[in-house]
Amino acid sequence: MGIALNLQEARKVYPNGTEALRGIDLVIQEGEAIGLIGPNAAGKTTLAKLVVGLLEPTSGRIELWGSRFGQLPRSMKEKIGFLPEGGSPFESLTVEENIIFWEKLYGISKIRGEEALKEWGLWEFRKKRAKTLSQGMKRRLMIAQVTLHQPSLLVMDEPTSSLDPVVRRTTVDLLRGFANSERTLLITSHDLFDVERICTRIVILRRGLIVAQGSMEELQRKLGATQQVRVETSVPIPEGLRESLEKRFGIKPLAANELLFPTGHNRGELIRFLVESGVDINLVEEKKETLEDIYIKMVKEDEER
Amino acid sequence: MRGVSAVFWKELRSFYGFGWMAWLGLFVTLALGPLLSLEMGATGFLVTSLWGIFGGVYLLETISFYYERTQGSFLMLLSSPLTVGEIFLGKYLAIFLVAYLTQLIALAISACVIWSTFAVLPPPSLLPMLFITIPIYGFVFMELYSLAYALLGNVSYLWLVMVFIIPFLLSPSQIMPIINSIISSPALPIVLGILLALLLFFVVSKISKERMVIVLS
Ligand SMILES: Nc1ncnc2c1ncn2[C@@H]1O[C@H](COP(=O)(O)OP(=O)(O)OP(=O)(O)O)[C@@H](O)[C@H]1O
Ligand SMILES: [Mg+2]
């Protein structure tokens, strides 16, 4: 598989002088699912727009399948799907007509359009004008539109915002399916839980720069192996035992009957030690750091610097 | 071509679906013709057709841009594989078709009014102007409008232009010499108009998507 997307030193300065991206280097292989996260105004939307040719880089290079956007043949441009952040369907058309427009544009069969309407729960609304739909239904219609032609590169700016839980799940499932195929996916999101479920690689953007990237495991490792084990005892840990725990294992209990220690420790030895000292154990659980934990830590560390 | 016809279709459809305000506007445009015809005889007839096509184009294009901009659907169009040229051409053709049909209806009404009031029909020498020259300049006007939109990001300046044009259109003593010269030698204005339309279209299709994205946001 080749490289789908290659950004080299991509910078973007808006006409009013705002430097939204300050040199992005990013290589995305075909088949990867990238989650772009970062605080507000980090430059996520700008990056997404640059990738799909809505904006041009002020300097640096952006290549899709080895060519600059301007040089891509029409047939390749038709393999891209983009869901903008603030966009909308054509509101004076009906739901059905909106889909027909994209069918005509891509030369797709009517049957595919009908499938999409059903798949996204829009079938019964098909004769309604798009302006009478709720925000979430509009969003569904837009997702149906941008996935209608089954693009090889799908870029979505906050795909799950304003969706109800059921449709959100459908969307996440669809995107996971997408992520498991040979297609390439780039999404931006503030919903880190969704990103964690969908993406194979996560890119954290802050003030126009990539501050970290990698798979979940890599990000966890980079932040100092904070995967932890939590032990809950049935009785409060006696004072004497606390001291020897600290001496032997270097652990301070979290609460009277709660211990937290990094997975690097010999967990069997510690548990045996506790049991032999007459402390029964209620619960042993692994506490994995979520993307949210990592993200918040990362952004905070960054701010402190 | 597939792209242009998709946009054309979509644009026609959305005219179909827009509210009563727009249709009222179009109706006023229509009704103005016969009223002017009553005042000014055969000259009014020409003014009618000018009014019909320029007014229609102006109104429809304003509505089309206004809706797409406020709703954010222009962003969807721009992020499709369509080029800026295709988007505009599709829009132009639809807007022009509707505006031109409006004009034809206005012409028919005006002709009836003139005939019943003055018992004369407009001379046949007017026909090339009515059916060729004026439509071409209507198209040119439409291109200028969208160019102004893309470059200035704000079309309120165009009202200023209209303020100067309208009295001129309504004043027969100023407009008649020009109209007469166009009627007596129609070829030059037609050729000029076509060249101008092509040149403007070339310029319009050179507008970058980025320009449109920033203007529209
Ligand atoms: N059209 C524009 N003109 C000028 N500056 C802009 C424009 N669009 C965005 N910016 C600026 O660029 C920076 C990055 O904006 P961008 O929309 O890419 O952020 P984002 O990461 O998508 O934020 P959010 O999470 O709020 O969607 C911001 O400082 C923003 O103010
Ligand atoms: Mg954004």
Coordinates of C-alpha atoms in Angstrom, one line a residue, chain A residues 54-288:
Chain A
L54 CA -10.4 24.1 -0.2
L55 CA -7.4 26.0 1.0
E56 CA -3.9 26.2 -0.4
P57 CA -0.8 26.0 1.8
T58 CA 1.1 29.3 2.3
S59 CA 4.3 27.3 2.1
G60 CA 5.3 23.7 2.2
R61 CA 3.9 20.8 0.2
I62 CA 0.7 18.7 0.4
E63 CA 0.4 15.6 -1.8
L64 CA -2.4 13.2 -2.2
W65 CA -1.4 9.9 -3.8
G66 CA 1.8 11.5 -4.8
S67 CA 0.4 14.6 -6.6
R68 CA -0.4 18.1 -5.4
F69 CA -4.2 18.7 -5.2
G70 CA -4.2 21.0 -8.3
Q71 CA -2.5 18.3 -10.4
L72 CA -4.9 15.5 -9.4
P73 CA -6.9 14.2 -12.3
R74 CA -10.7 14.5 -11.9
S75 CA -11.1 10.7 -11.4
M76 CA -8.9 10.9 -8.3
K77 CA -10.7 14.0 -7.0
E78 CA -13.9 12.0 -7.2
K79 CA -12.3 9.5 -4.7
I80 CA -12.3 12.1 -1.9
G81 CA -15.1 12.7 0.4
F82 CA -15.2 15.7 2.8
L83 CA -17.6 16.5 5.5
P84 CA -17.2 20.2 6.5
E85 CA -17.6 21.5 10.0
G86 CA -20.2 24.1 9.5
G87 CA -21.7 23.1 6.2
S88 CA -25.3 22.3 5.3
P89 CA -27.3 20.4 2.8
F90 CA -29.2 22.4 0.1
E91 CA -32.0 23.6 2.3
S92 CA -34.6 24.5 -0.4
L93 CA -34.3 21.0 -1.8
T94 CA -36.0 17.9 -0.3
V95 CA -33.9 15.2 1.3
E96 CA -34.3 13.0 -1.7
E97 CA -33.3 15.8 -4.1
N98 CA -30.2 16.5 -2.1
I99 CA -29.1 12.9 -2.6
I100 CA -30.1 13.0 -6.3
F101 CA -27.8 15.9 -6.8
W102 CA -24.8 13.9 -5.6
E103 CA -25.9 10.9 -7.6
K104 CA -25.9 13.1 -10.7
L105 CA -22.6 14.6 -9.8
Y106 CA -20.8 11.3 -9.3
G107 CA -22.8 9.4 -11.9
I108 CA -24.1 6.9 -9.3
S109 CA -27.2 4.7 -9.6
K110 CA -30.4 5.7 -7.9
I111 CA -30.4 2.4 -6.1
R112 CA -27.3 3.4 -4.2
G113 CA -28.9 6.7 -3.2
E114 CA -32.0 4.9 -1.9
E115 CA -29.8 2.5 0.1
A116 CA -28.0 5.4 1.7
L117 CA -31.3 7.1 2.6
K118 CA -32.5 3.9 4.3
E119 CA -29.1 3.3 5.9
W120 CA -29.2 6.7 7.6
G121 CA -32.8 6.6 8.7
L122 CA -33.8 9.3 6.2
W123 CA -36.1 7.3 4.1
E124 CA -39.3 8.5 5.7
F125 CA -38.1 12.1 5.6
R126 CA -37.2 12.0 1.9
K127 CA -40.0 14.3 0.7
K128 CA -39.3 16.9 3.4
R129 CA -37.4 20.0 2.6
A130 CA -33.9 19.9 4.2
K131 CA -34.5 23.3 5.9
T132 CA -37.2 21.7 8.0
L133 CA -34.9 19.0 9.4
S134 CA -33.4 19.1 12.8
Q135 CA -29.7 19.8 13.2
G136 CA -28.8 16.2 13.7
M137 CA -30.9 15.0 10.8
K138 CA -29.1 17.5 8.6
R139 CA -25.9 16.2 9.8
R140 CA -27.0 12.6 8.9
L141 CA -28.0 13.8 5.5
M142 CA -24.6 15.3 5.0
I143 CA -22.8 12.1 6.1
A144 CA -25.0 10.1 3.7
Q145 CA -23.9 12.5 0.9
V146 CA -20.2 12.5 1.5
T147 CA -20.1 8.7 1.8
L148 CA -22.5 8.0 -1.1
H149 CA -19.7 7.5 -3.7
Q150 CA -17.7 5.3 -1.3
P151 CA -14.6 7.5 -1.3
S152 CA -11.0 6.1 -0.9
L153 CA -10.1 9.1 1.2
L154 CA -12.7 10.4 3.7
V155 CA -12.0 13.5 5.6
M156 CA -14.6 14.5 8.2
D157 CA -14.5 17.5 10.4
E158 CA -16.3 16.6 13.7
P159 CA -18.4 13.8 12.2
T160 CA -20.2 12.8 15.4
S161 CA -21.1 16.2 16.7
S162 CA -24.9 16.8 17.2
L163 CA -25.8 13.2 16.5
D164 CA -28.1 11.3 18.9
P165 CA -26.6 8.3 20.7
V166 CA -28.0 5.7 18.3
V167 CA -26.9 7.5 15.2
R168 CA -23.6 8.3 16.8
R169 CA -23.1 4.6 17.3
T170 CA -24.0 3.9 13.7
T171 CA -21.6 6.6 12.5
V172 CA -18.8 5.2 14.7
D173 CA -19.5 1.7 13.4
L174 CA -19.5 2.9 9.8
L175 CA -16.2 4.7 10.4
R176 CA -14.7 1.7 12.1
G177 CA -15.7 -0.4 9.1
F178 CA -14.0 2.3 7.0
A179 CA -10.9 2.1 9.2
N180 CA -10.7 -1.6 8.7
S181 CA -10.8 -1.4 5.0
E182 CA -8.0 -0.3 2.6
R183 CA -9.6 3.2 2.6
T184 CA -8.0 6.1 4.4
L185 CA -9.8 8.1 7.0
L186 CA -9.0 11.5 8.6
I187 CA -11.3 12.8 11.2
T188 CA -11.1 15.7 13.6
S189 CA -13.1 15.4 16.8
H190 CA -13.5 16.7 20.3
D191 CA -15.0 13.4 21.3
L192 CA -11.9 11.5 22.4
F193 CA -13.9 8.4 23.2
D194 CA -15.0 8.1 19.5
V195 CA -11.5 8.8 18.3
E196 CA -10.2 6.1 20.5
R197 CA -12.7 3.6 19.1
I198 CA -12.2 4.5 15.4
C199 CA -8.7 5.5 14.8
T200 CA -5.5 3.6 14.3
R201 CA -3.3 6.6 14.9
I202 CA -3.9 9.8 16.8
V203 CA -2.4 13.2 16.1
I204 CA -2.5 15.9 18.7
L205 CA -2.4 19.4 17.3
R206 CA -1.8 22.5 19.4
R207 CA -1.3 26.0 18.2
G208 CA -0.7 24.9 14.7
L209 CA 1.9 22.3 15.5
I210 CA 1.8 18.5 16.0
V211 CA 2.7 18.0 19.7
A212 CA 2.4 14.2 19.7
Q213 CA 1.3 11.3 17.5
G214 CA 1.1 7.6 17.5
S215 CA -1.2 4.7 18.3
M216 CA -2.9 4.6 21.7
E217 CA -0.2 2.3 23.0
E218 CA 2.6 4.5 21.7
L219 CA 1.0 7.6 23.2
Q220 CA 0.6 5.8 26.5
R221 CA 4.3 4.6 26.4
K222 CA 5.5 8.1 25.5
L223 CA 3.8 9.5 28.5
G224 CA 5.7 7.2 30.9
A225 CA 3.9 3.9 31.1
T226 CA 1.1 5.0 33.3
Q227 CA -1.0 1.9 32.9
Q228 CA -1.8 1.0 36.4
V229 CA -3.2 -1.7 38.6
R230 CA -5.7 -0.8 41.3
V231 CA -6.1 -3.1 44.4
E232 CA -8.9 -2.8 46.8
T233 CA -8.6 -4.5 50.2
S234 CA -11.5 -5.7 52.3
V235 CA -10.1 -4.0 55.4
P236 CA -8.1 -0.9 55.9
I237 CA -4.4 -1.5 55.5
P238 CA -2.7 -1.4 59.0
E239 CA -0.1 1.3 59.7
G240 CA 2.8 -1.2 60.0
L241 CA 2.0 -2.7 56.7
R242 CA 1.8 0.6 55.0
E243 CA 5.4 1.3 56.0
S244 CA 6.7 -2.0 54.7
L245 CA 4.8 -1.5 51.5
E246 CA 6.6 1.7 51.0
K247 CA 9.9 0.3 51.8
R248 CA 9.6 -2.9 49.8
F249 CA 7.6 -1.8 46.8
G250 CA 7.8 2.0 46.9
I251 CA 4.1 2.4 46.9
K252 CA 1.9 4.7 49.0
P253 CA -1.7 3.6 49.5
L254 CA -4.2 5.8 47.8
A255 CA -6.8 5.5 50.5
A256 CA -7.3 3.3 53.6
N257 CA -8.1 0.3 51.5
E258 CA -6.9 1.2 48.1
L259 CA -3.6 0.8 46.4
L260 CA -2.5 2.0 43.0
F261 CA 0.8 0.9 41.3
P262 CA 2.3 0.8 37.9
T263 CA 2.1 -2.4 35.9
G264 CA 5.9 -2.7 35.8
H265 CA 5.8 -4.0 39.4
N266 CA 5.6 -7.6 40.2
R267 CA 1.9 -7.8 40.8
G268 CA 1.9 -11.5 42.0
E269 CA 4.5 -10.8 44.6
L270 CA 2.7 -7.8 46.0
I271 CA -0.6 -9.6 46.2
R272 CA 1.0 -12.6 48.0
F273 CA 2.6 -10.1 50.4
L274 CA -0.7 -8.6 51.2
V275 CA -2.5 -11.9 51.7
E276 CA 0.3 -13.3 53.8
S277 CA 0.1 -10.2 56.0
G278 CA -3.5 -11.0 56.6
V279 CA -5.2 -8.5 54.3
D280 CA -7.9 -9.9 52.1
I281 CA -8.3 -8.6 48.6
N282 CA -11.6 -7.5 47.2
L283 CA -10.7 -6.4 43.7
V284 CA -7.7 -6.3 41.4
E285 CA -8.2 -4.3 38.2
E286 CA -6.1 -2.8 35.5
K287 CA -6.6 0.9 35.0
K288 CA -5.9 1.8 31.4

